[in-house]
Coordinates of C-alpha atoms and ligand atoms in Angstrom, one line a residue:
M1 CA 0.0 0.0 0.0
Y2 CA 1.2 3.5 -0.9
S3 CA -0.2 7.0 -0.3
R4 CA -0.7 9.2 -3.3
I5 CA -1.3 13.0 -3.7
T6 CA -4.9 13.3 -5.0
G7 CA -5.1 17.1 -4.9
T8 CA -3.0 20.2 -4.3
G9 CA -3.8 23.8 -3.4
S10 CA -2.1 27.0 -2.3
Y11 CA -2.7 30.5 -1.2
L12 CA -0.8 33.8 -1.1
P13 CA -2.1 36.8 0.8
E14 CA -3.2 39.8 -1.4
K15 CA -0.7 42.3 -0.1
V16 CA 2.6 42.3 -2.1
V17 CA 5.8 44.0 -0.8
T18 CA 8.3 44.6 -3.6
N19 CA 12.0 45.1 -3.3
A20 CA 11.3 48.8 -4.2
D21 CA 9.0 49.0 -1.2
L22 CA 11.8 47.7 1.1
E23 CA 14.2 50.3 -0.4
K24 CA 12.1 52.9 1.3
T25 CA 12.2 51.3 4.8
V26 CA 15.7 49.8 5.2
D27 CA 19.2 50.4 3.7
T28 CA 18.9 48.0 0.8
T29 CA 18.5 48.0 -3.0
D30 CA 16.5 46.0 -5.5
E31 CA 19.7 45.1 -7.2
W32 CA 21.3 43.6 -3.9
I33 CA 18.2 41.6 -3.1
R34 CA 17.9 40.2 -6.6
A35 CA 21.5 39.4 -6.9
R36 CA 21.9 37.7 -3.5
T37 CA 18.5 36.0 -3.3
G38 CA 16.7 36.1 -6.6
I39 CA 13.6 37.5 -4.7
E40 CA 11.6 40.2 -6.4
R41 CA 8.5 40.4 -4.2
R42 CA 6.8 38.6 -1.3
H43 CA 3.2 38.4 -0.1
I44 CA 2.4 39.5 3.4
A45 CA -0.7 38.5 5.5
A46 CA -3.2 41.2 6.3
D47 CA -3.4 42.3 9.9
D48 CA -6.5 40.2 10.5
Q49 CA -5.0 37.0 8.9
C50 CA -3.3 34.3 10.9
T51 CA -1.5 31.2 9.7
S52 CA -4.7 29.1 10.1
D53 CA -6.5 31.5 7.7
L54 CA -3.9 31.0 5.1
A55 CA -3.9 27.2 5.7
V56 CA -7.7 27.0 5.3
H57 CA -7.6 28.7 1.8
A58 CA -5.0 26.2 0.5
A59 CA -6.8 23.3 2.2
R60 CA -10.1 24.1 0.5
L61 CA -8.4 24.2 -2.9
A62 CA -6.6 20.9 -2.3
M63 CA -9.8 19.2 -1.2
T64 CA -11.7 20.5 -4.2
A65 CA -8.9 19.3 -6.5
A66 CA -9.0 15.8 -4.8
G67 CA -12.8 15.8 -4.9
V68 CA -13.1 15.1 -1.2
Q69 CA -15.6 16.6 1.4
P70 CA -14.9 17.6 5.0
E71 CA -16.4 14.3 6.2
D72 CA -13.8 12.3 4.2
I73 CA -10.8 13.9 6.0
D74 CA -9.6 11.6 8.8
L75 CA -6.2 13.3 9.6
I76 CA -4.8 16.8 9.5
V77 CA -1.1 17.5 9.8
V78 CA 0.2 21.1 9.5
G79 CA 3.9 22.1 9.2
T80 CA 4.3 25.5 10.7
T81 CA 6.7 27.6 12.8
S82 CA 4.4 30.5 13.1
P83 CA 1.3 29.1 14.8
D84 CA -1.7 31.5 15.6
L85 CA -1.5 30.5 19.2
V86 CA 0.7 28.5 21.6
F87 CA -2.4 26.1 21.6
P88 CA -4.7 24.9 20.3
N89 CA -2.5 23.9 17.4
V90 CA -3.1 25.1 13.8
G91 CA -4.4 21.6 12.8
C92 CA -7.3 22.0 15.3
L93 CA -8.1 25.5 14.2
V94 CA -8.2 24.4 10.5
Q95 CA -10.3 21.4 11.5
E96 CA -12.9 23.7 13.2
R97 CA -13.0 26.1 10.2
L98 CA -13.5 23.3 7.6
G99 CA -16.2 21.6 9.7
I100 CA -14.2 18.4 10.0
R101 CA -15.0 16.5 13.2
G102 CA -13.1 14.0 15.4
C103 CA -10.1 13.2 13.4
P104 CA -6.5 13.7 14.8
A105 CA -5.2 17.2 14.1
F106 CA -1.8 18.4 14.9
S107 CA 1.1 20.6 13.8
I108 CA 4.8 19.9 13.4
E109 CA 7.5 22.5 14.1
A110 CA 10.4 21.9 11.8
A111 CA 10.9 25.4 10.4
C112 CA 11.4 25.3 6.6
S113 CA 11.3 21.4 6.5
G114 CA 7.9 21.5 8.3
F115 CA 5.9 20.4 5.2
I116 CA 8.3 17.5 4.4
Y117 CA 8.0 16.3 8.1
A118 CA 4.3 16.6 7.9
L119 CA 3.9 14.7 4.6
T120 CA 6.2 12.0 5.9
T121 CA 4.2 11.6 9.0
A122 CA 0.9 11.6 7.2
D123 CA 2.2 9.0 4.7
R124 CA 3.0 6.7 7.6
F125 CA -0.6 7.0 8.8
V126 CA -2.0 6.2 5.3
V127 CA 0.4 3.2 4.5
T128 CA -0.4 1.6 7.9
G129 CA -4.1 2.0 7.3
Q130 CA -4.7 4.4 10.2
A131 CA -5.9 7.2 7.8
K132 CA -7.6 7.0 4.5
C133 CA -7.8 10.7 3.5
A134 CA -5.2 13.0 5.0
L135 CA -4.9 16.7 4.7
V136 CA -1.3 17.9 4.8
I137 CA -0.5 21.6 5.0
G138 CA 2.5 23.9 5.2
A139 CA 1.5 27.4 6.3
E140 CA 3.4 30.3 7.7
T141 CA 3.1 34.0 8.6
L142 CA 6.8 34.5 9.2
S143 CA 6.2 38.2 8.6
R144 CA 5.0 38.4 12.2
I145 CA 8.4 37.3 13.6
V146 CA 10.5 39.3 11.1
D147 CA 12.2 42.4 12.4
W148 CA 11.2 44.8 9.6
S149 CA 14.1 47.1 10.5
D150 CA 16.7 44.3 10.0
R151 CA 17.8 44.3 6.3
S152 CA 19.5 41.0 6.7
T153 CA 16.3 39.1 7.3
C154 CA 13.3 41.3 6.2
V155 CA 14.1 41.0 2.6
I156 CA 14.0 37.2 2.6
F157 CA 10.8 36.1 4.1
G158 CA 7.2 36.0 2.9
D159 CA 3.8 34.5 4.0
G160 CA 1.8 31.8 2.3
S161 CA 0.4 28.3 2.4
G162 CA 0.2 25.1 0.4
A163 CA -1.7 21.9 0.9
V164 CA -2.2 18.4 -0.4
V165 CA -4.6 15.6 0.1
I166 CA -3.1 12.1 0.3
Q167 CA -5.1 8.9 -0.1
P168 CA -4.3 5.2 -0.2
S169 CA -3.2 3.7 -3.6
E170 CA -2.0 0.4 -4.8
E171 CA 0.4 2.2 -7.1
P172 CA 3.1 4.7 -5.9
G173 CA 2.4 7.5 -4.8
I174 CA 4.9 8.4 -2.3
I175 CA 7.9 6.2 -2.9
S176 CA 10.3 7.2 -0.1
C177 CA 10.8 9.8 2.6
H178 CA 14.0 10.8 4.4
L179 CA 14.2 13.1 7.4
G180 CA 17.2 14.5 9.4
A181 CA 18.2 17.1 11.9
D182 CA 21.2 18.4 13.7
G183 CA 20.5 20.6 16.7
R184 CA 24.2 21.6 17.1
Y185 CA 23.3 24.3 14.5
K186 CA 20.4 25.7 16.6
D187 CA 22.0 29.1 17.0
L188 CA 22.7 29.8 13.3
L189 CA 19.0 30.3 12.5
C190 CA 16.5 30.8 15.3
T191 CA 13.9 32.9 17.0
P192 CA 15.4 33.1 20.4
S193 CA 12.2 33.7 22.5
G194 CA 9.3 31.4 23.2
P195 CA 6.7 30.8 25.8
S196 CA 8.9 28.7 28.1
K197 CA 12.1 30.6 27.9
K198 CA 12.3 33.3 30.6
P199 CA 14.0 36.5 29.6
T200 CA 17.1 37.5 31.6
A201 CA 19.1 40.7 31.8
D202 CA 21.8 39.1 29.5
Q203 CA 19.2 37.7 27.1
P204 CA 16.1 39.9 27.0
R205 CA 13.0 38.8 25.0
D206 CA 13.8 38.8 21.3
P207 CA 10.8 37.6 19.3
F208 CA 12.4 38.0 15.9
I209 CA 14.2 35.7 13.5
T210 CA 18.0 35.9 13.7
M211 CA 20.2 34.3 11.1
K212 CA 23.9 33.9 10.3
G213 CA 23.0 34.0 6.6
N214 CA 26.2 33.1 5.0
E215 CA 26.9 30.2 7.4
V216 CA 23.4 28.9 6.9
F217 CA 23.8 29.2 3.1
K218 CA 26.9 26.8 3.0
V219 CA 25.3 24.1 5.2
A220 CA 22.0 24.4 3.2
V221 CA 23.7 23.8 -0.2
K222 CA 25.7 20.8 1.1
T223 CA 22.8 19.3 3.1
L224 CA 20.2 19.6 0.3
E225 CA 22.7 18.1 -2.1
S226 CA 23.4 15.1 0.2
I227 CA 19.7 14.4 0.9
V228 CA 18.9 14.4 -2.8
R229 CA 21.8 12.0 -3.5
K230 CA 20.8 9.8 -0.6
T231 CA 17.2 9.7 -1.9
L232 CA 18.3 8.7 -5.4
A233 CA 20.9 6.2 -4.2
E234 CA 18.4 4.4 -1.9
N235 CA 16.0 4.1 -4.8
N236 CA 18.7 3.1 -7.3
M237 CA 17.8 6.1 -9.4
D238 CA 19.8 8.6 -11.4
G239 CA 19.0 12.4 -11.3
S240 CA 18.1 12.2 -15.0
E241 CA 15.0 10.1 -14.1
I242 CA 13.5 13.0 -12.0
D243 CA 10.9 15.0 -13.9
W244 CA 10.8 17.9 -11.4
L245 CA 13.0 18.8 -8.5
I246 CA 10.9 20.9 -6.0
P247 CA 13.4 22.4 -3.5
H248 CA 12.6 24.6 -0.5
Q249 CA 12.6 28.1 -2.0
A250 CA 15.1 29.9 0.3
N251 CA 17.3 31.6 -2.1
N252 CA 17.8 31.3 -5.9
R253 CA 21.6 31.0 -5.4
I254 CA 21.1 28.0 -3.2
I255 CA 18.9 26.4 -5.8
Q256 CA 21.3 27.3 -8.7
A257 CA 24.2 25.8 -6.7
L258 CA 22.2 22.7 -6.0
S259 CA 21.2 22.2 -9.6
K260 CA 24.8 22.6 -10.7
R261 CA 26.2 20.2 -8.1
L262 CA 23.6 17.6 -8.9
K263 CA 23.9 18.1 -12.7
M264 CA 20.2 18.6 -12.8
P265 CA 19.3 21.2 -15.4
I266 CA 17.7 24.3 -13.9
E267 CA 14.8 23.9 -16.4
K268 CA 13.9 20.8 -14.4
V269 CA 13.7 22.7 -11.1
I270 CA 10.5 24.5 -9.9
L271 CA 11.4 28.1 -8.9
T272 CA 9.0 30.3 -7.2
V273 CA 11.3 32.2 -4.8
Q274 CA 11.3 35.3 -7.1
E275 CA 7.5 35.8 -6.6
Q276 CA 7.1 34.6 -3.0
G277 CA 10.3 34.9 -1.0
N278 CA 11.1 32.3 1.5
T279 CA 7.7 31.1 2.9
S280 CA 9.4 28.5 5.1
A281 CA 7.1 25.4 5.6
A282 CA 4.8 26.7 2.9
S283 CA 7.4 26.9 0.2
V284 CA 7.5 23.3 -1.1
P285 CA 3.7 22.7 -1.3
L286 CA 3.3 26.2 -2.9
A287 CA 5.9 25.3 -5.6
L288 CA 4.3 22.0 -6.0
D289 CA 0.8 23.5 -6.6
V290 CA 2.2 26.1 -8.9
A291 CA 3.8 23.3 -11.1
V292 CA 0.6 21.3 -11.1
R293 CA -1.6 24.2 -11.9
D294 CA 0.6 25.6 -14.7
G295 CA 0.7 22.1 -16.3
R296 CA 4.4 21.3 -15.7
G297 CA 3.6 18.7 -13.1
Q298 CA 1.7 15.9 -14.9
R299 CA 0.2 12.7 -13.5
G300 CA 2.9 10.0 -13.6
D301 CA 5.8 12.5 -13.3
L302 CA 8.6 11.6 -10.8
L303 CA 8.9 14.5 -8.3
L304 CA 11.6 15.0 -5.7
L305 CA 10.8 17.4 -2.9
G306 CA 13.6 18.6 -0.6
A307 CA 13.8 21.1 2.2
F308 CA 16.2 22.5 4.7
G309 CA 15.6 24.9 7.6
G310 CA 16.2 26.1 11.2
G311 CA 17.2 23.4 13.7
F312 CA 18.8 22.5 11.4
T313 CA 16.2 20.2 9.9
W314 CA 16.0 18.7 6.5
G315 CA 14.1 16.1 4.5
S316 CA 13.0 14.8 1.1
V317 CA 10.1 13.0 -0.4
L318 CA 10.3 11.1 -3.7
L319 CA 7.0 10.5 -5.3
R320 CA 5.2 9.7 -8.5
Y321 CA 2.5 12.4 -8.9
Ligands
ACO1 N1 20.8 44.9 1.5 C1 22.1 45.4 1.3 N2 23.1 44.8 2.0 C2 22.9 43.9 2.8 C3 21.6 43.3 3.1 C4 20.5 43.9 2.4 N3 19.3 43.5 2.5 N4 21.7 42.3 4.0 C5 23.0 42.2 4.3 N5 23.7 43.1 3.6 C6 25.1 43.3 3.6 C7 25.8 42.8 4.9 O1 25.7 43.7 5.9 C8 27.2 42.6 4.4 O2 27.9 43.8 4.4 P1 29.4 43.9 4.8 O3 30.2 43.1 3.8 O4 29.7 45.4 4.7 O5 29.6 43.3 6.2 C9 27.1 42.1 3.0 O6 25.8 42.6 2.6 C10 27.2 40.6 2.7 O7 26.4 40.0 3.7 P2 26.3 38.4 3.7 O8 25.3 38.0 4.8 O9 27.6 37.8 3.7 O10 25.5 38.1 2.3 P3 25.2 36.8 1.6 O11 25.7 36.8 0.2 O12 25.5 35.6 2.4 O13 23.6 36.9 1.4 C11 21.6 35.9 2.5 C12 22.8 36.9 2.6 C13 20.8 36.3 1.3 C14 20.8 35.9 3.8 C15 22.2 34.5 2.2 O14 23.3 34.3 3.1 C16 21.2 33.4 2.4 O15 20.2 33.3 1.7 N6 21.4 32.5 3.4 C17 20.6 31.3 3.5 C18 19.2 31.6 4.1 C19 18.5 30.2 4.3 O16 18.7 29.3 3.5 N7 17.7 30.0 5.3 C20 17.3 28.6 5.5 C21 15.9 28.5 5.6 S1 15.1 29.7 6.5 C22 14.2 28.9 7.9 O17 14.4 27.7 8.1 C23 13.2 29.7 8.6

């Protein structure tokens, strides 16, 4: 038994912040942002929108694409690092909004790898027969934990959501999932405050993302390369067999370096970072939905999803769409 994606959906908030907009608020230029990141614009949630609102939009579209009703959903897993509340978790908030009753609903915190962790978890439920119709979402409002006066981070992040429905299938489907983490890198990319950590005189409350960008960059390229190689090797496959590589959309330079190292032509890589910025756990399902809806991702295509994020965490999912 396999699980298979039967529908995808995504959502970007209406408000767009361009590089030119950021030139007016911090010491940066459109040229610097494009050259260093490839990002041209990002979408930012409205003041009255939370992560669950974004998640619900993407979930509805994925459910429509899969042709399933709220009563069919028997598992909800959300990857997010920017939940509306400490609790209830975003899965429960989405469940309530969609009129789904009784099924397990939870979120997974794995920064930008959150959707890959969520999809891997939901796949286990489906292949073991514990779920027959799972809603898997990546959704973020990282704009709420970005310091908009810090040019080194505010140019990078954006808000959004992506979702898939997975259901049992005798044919693959999800072929293999690979997850990893290394907490020794916890300080390179983090939000140093949280509900349990008491501020001290030395370490006052700091609710914003901090990042040693160039150090993260190097580990991100190496780790993404190694997770892709491992996924291919464990499935006795060659990169040329992959129809579409769908990497976490952190930075165009990371993706270009990855495509070069793997000798996978950039034409075979889905790129959305220019339009969306880094939407963390939402970026992979957003890129997947873009590819499906613009016709690049066809039924039967072999897709390799890969992500890397704070923790550090990383993961990949190889699947036949
Ligand atoms: N505009 C203009 N100059 C800037 C800006 C800006 N927005 N930001 C930084 N600079 C300056 C720096 O101050 C520095 O100046 P200096 O040389 O005078 O000291 C110079 O530009 C170079 O800074 P670097 O940080 O070395 O620039 P780099 O080329 O590494 O690009 C970036 C920075 C875009 C952040 C890059 O390192 C990156 O993308 N890193 C990876 C991010 C990532 O992958 N995150 C993982 C997932 S996120 C998650 O999990 C939540």
